[in-house]
PDB file of C-alpha atoms in Angstrom:
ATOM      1  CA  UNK A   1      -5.364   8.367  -7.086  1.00 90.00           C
ATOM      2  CA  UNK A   2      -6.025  11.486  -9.167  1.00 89.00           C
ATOM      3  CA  UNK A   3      -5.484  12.096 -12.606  1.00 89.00           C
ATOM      4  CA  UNK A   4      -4.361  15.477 -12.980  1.00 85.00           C
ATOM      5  CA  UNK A   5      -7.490  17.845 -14.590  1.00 80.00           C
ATOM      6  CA  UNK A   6     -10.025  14.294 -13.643  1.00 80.00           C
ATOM      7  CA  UNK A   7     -12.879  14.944 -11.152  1.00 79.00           C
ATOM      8  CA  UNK A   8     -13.396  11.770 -10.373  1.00 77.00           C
ATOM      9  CA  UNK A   9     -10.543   9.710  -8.161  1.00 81.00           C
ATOM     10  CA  UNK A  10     -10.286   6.509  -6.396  1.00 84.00           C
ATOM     11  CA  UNK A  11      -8.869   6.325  -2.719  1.00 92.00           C
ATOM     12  CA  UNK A  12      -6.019   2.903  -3.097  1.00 94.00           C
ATOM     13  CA  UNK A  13      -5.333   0.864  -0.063  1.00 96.00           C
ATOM     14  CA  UNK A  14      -1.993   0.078   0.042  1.00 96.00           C
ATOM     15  CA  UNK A  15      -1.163  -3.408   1.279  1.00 96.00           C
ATOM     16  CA  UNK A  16       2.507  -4.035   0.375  1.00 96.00           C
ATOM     17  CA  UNK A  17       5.403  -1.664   0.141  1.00 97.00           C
ATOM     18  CA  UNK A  18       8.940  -2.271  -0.520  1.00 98.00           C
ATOM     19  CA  UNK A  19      11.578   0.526  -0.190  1.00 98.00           C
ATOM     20  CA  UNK A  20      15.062   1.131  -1.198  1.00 98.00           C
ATOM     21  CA  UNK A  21      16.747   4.273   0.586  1.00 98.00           C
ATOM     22  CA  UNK A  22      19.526   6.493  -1.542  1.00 96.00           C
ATOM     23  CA  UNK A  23      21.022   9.507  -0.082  1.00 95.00           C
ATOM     24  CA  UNK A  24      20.960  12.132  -2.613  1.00 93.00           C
ATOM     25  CA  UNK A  25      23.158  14.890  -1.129  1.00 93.00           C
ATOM     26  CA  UNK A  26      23.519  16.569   2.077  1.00 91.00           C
ATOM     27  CA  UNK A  27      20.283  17.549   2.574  1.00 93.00           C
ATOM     28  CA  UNK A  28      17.713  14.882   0.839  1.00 96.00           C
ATOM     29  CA  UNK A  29      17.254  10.770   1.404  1.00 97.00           C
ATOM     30  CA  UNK A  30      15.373   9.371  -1.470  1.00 98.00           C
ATOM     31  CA  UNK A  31      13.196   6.361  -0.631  1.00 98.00           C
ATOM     32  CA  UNK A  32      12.009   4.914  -3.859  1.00 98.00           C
ATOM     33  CA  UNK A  33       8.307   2.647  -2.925  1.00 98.00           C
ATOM     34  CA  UNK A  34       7.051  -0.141  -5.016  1.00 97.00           C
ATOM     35  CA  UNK A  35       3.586  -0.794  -3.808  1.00 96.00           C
ATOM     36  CA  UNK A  36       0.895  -3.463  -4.039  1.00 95.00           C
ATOM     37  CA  UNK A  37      -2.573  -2.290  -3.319  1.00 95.00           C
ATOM     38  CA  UNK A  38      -5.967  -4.458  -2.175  1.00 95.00           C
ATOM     39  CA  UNK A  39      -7.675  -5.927  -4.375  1.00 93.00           C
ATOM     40  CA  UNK A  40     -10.469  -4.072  -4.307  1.00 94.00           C
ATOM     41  CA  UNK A  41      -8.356  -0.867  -5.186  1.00 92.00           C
ATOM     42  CA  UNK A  42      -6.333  -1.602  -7.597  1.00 91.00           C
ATOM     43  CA  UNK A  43      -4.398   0.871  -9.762  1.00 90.00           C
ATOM     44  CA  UNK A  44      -5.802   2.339 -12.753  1.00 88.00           C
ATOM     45  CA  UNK A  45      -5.419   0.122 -15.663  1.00 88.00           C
ATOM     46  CA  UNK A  46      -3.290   2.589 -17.691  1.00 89.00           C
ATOM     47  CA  UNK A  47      -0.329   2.911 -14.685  1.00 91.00           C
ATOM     48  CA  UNK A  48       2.610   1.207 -16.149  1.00 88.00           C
ATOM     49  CA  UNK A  49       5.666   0.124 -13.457  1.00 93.00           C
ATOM     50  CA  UNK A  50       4.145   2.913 -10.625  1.00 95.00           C
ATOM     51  CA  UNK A  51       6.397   3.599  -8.110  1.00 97.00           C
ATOM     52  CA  UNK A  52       6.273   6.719  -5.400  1.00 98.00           C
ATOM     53  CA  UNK A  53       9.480   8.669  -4.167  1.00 98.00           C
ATOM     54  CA  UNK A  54       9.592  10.107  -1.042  1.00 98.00           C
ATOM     55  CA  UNK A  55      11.949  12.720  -0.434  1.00 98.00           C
ATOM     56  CA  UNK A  56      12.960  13.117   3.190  1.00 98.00           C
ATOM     57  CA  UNK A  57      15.244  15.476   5.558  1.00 97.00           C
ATOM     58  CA  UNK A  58      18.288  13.179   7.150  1.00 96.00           C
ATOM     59  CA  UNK A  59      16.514  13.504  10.182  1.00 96.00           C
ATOM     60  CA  UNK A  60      13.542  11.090   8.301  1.00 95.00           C
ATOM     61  CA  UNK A  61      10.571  13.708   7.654  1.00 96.00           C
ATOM     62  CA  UNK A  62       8.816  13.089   4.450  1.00 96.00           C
ATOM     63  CA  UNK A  63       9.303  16.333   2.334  1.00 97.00           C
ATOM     64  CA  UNK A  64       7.468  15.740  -0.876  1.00 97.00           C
ATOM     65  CA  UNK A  65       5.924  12.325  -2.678  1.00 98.00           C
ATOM     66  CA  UNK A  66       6.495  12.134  -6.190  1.00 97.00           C
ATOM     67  CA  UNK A  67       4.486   9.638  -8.237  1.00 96.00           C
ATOM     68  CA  UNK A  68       6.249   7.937 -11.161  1.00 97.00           C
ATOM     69  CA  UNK A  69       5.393   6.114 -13.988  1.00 95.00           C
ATOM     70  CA  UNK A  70       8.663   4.649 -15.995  1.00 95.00           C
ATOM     71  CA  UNK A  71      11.007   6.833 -13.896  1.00 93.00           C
ATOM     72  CA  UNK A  72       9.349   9.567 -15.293  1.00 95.00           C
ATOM     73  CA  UNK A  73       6.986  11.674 -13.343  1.00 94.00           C
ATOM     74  CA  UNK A  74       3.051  10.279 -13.765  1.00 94.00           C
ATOM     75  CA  UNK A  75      -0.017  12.142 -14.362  1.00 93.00           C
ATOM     76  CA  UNK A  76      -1.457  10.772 -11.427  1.00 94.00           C
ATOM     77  CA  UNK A  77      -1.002  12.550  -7.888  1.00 94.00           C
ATOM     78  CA  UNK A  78      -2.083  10.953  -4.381  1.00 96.00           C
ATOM     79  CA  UNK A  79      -4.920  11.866  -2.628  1.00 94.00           C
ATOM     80  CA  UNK A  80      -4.532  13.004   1.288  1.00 95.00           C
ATOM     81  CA  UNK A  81      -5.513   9.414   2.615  1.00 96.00           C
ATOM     82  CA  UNK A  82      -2.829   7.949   0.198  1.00 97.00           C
ATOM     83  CA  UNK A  83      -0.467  10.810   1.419  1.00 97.00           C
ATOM     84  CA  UNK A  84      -1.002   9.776   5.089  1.00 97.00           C
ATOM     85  CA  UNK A  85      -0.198   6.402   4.470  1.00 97.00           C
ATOM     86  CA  UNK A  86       2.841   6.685   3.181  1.00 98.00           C
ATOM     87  CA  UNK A  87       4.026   9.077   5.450  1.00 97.00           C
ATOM     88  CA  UNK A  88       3.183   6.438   8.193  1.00 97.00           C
ATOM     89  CA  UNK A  89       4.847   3.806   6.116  1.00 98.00           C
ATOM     90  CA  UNK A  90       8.273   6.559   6.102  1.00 97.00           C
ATOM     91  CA  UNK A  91       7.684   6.786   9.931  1.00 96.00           C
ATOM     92  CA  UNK A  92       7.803   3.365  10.743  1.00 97.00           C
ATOM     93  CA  UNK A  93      11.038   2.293  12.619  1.00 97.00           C
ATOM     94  CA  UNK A  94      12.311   0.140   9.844  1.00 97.00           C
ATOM     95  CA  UNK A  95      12.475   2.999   7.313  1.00 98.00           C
ATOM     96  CA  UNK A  96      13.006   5.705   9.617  1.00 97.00           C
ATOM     97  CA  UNK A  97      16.477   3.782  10.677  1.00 97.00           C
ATOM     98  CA  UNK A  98      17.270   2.749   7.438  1.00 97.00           C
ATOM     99  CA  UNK A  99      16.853   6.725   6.852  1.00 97.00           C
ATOM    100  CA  UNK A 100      19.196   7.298   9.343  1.00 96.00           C
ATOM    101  CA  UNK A 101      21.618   5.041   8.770  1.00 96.00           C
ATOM    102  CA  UNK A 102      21.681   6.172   5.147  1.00 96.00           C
ATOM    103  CA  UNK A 103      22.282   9.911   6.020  1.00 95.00           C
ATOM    104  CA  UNK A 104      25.009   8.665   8.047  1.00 92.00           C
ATOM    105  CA  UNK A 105      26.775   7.336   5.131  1.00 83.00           C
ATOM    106  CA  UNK A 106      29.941   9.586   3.802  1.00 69.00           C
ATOM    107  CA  UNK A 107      29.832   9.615   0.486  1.00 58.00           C
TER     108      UNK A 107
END
């Protein structure tokens, strides 16, 4: 993770995720991610109740990742490795049909 205007980053290694999928309108799916990282990589001892949000087409591309701290939006960003493991974790089949199903939904 990077803190915005820091040099210096750490590269986290997620090992858990857990994901709840919200359509947000007809064009976004929100998929809010709780994660757990190795031990060796843990989060920065100032993050308070991290989570990520992924927003995604209906079709189940990741758009944009949005780090949060609180809800609110954190002054840490991911780095590309952290990027490219979410994004696998969004393609999986698990999420990616949970993605669908949710776009399916009429609201």
């Amino acid at each position: 993770m990077i803190r915005y205007s820091d040099e210096l980053w750490a590269e986290l290694k997620f090992t858990n995720i857990r994901y709840e999928v919200e359509r947000r309108d007809q064009q976004w799916i929100d998929v809010v991610l709780r994660v757990e990282t190795a031990e060796e990589t843990p989060l920065p001892m100032d993050i308070i109740d991290f989570s990520i949000v992924a927003i995604c087409t209906h079709q189940g591309h990741p758009i944009q990742l949005v780090t949060l701290e609180e809800g609110c939006d954190s002054e840490y960003q991911l780095t590309a490795e952290e990027k490219e493991q979410i994004n696998g974790f969004i393609r999986s089949e698990e999420v990616l049909k949970a993605i669908l199903l949710a776009a399916e939904a009429v609201e």
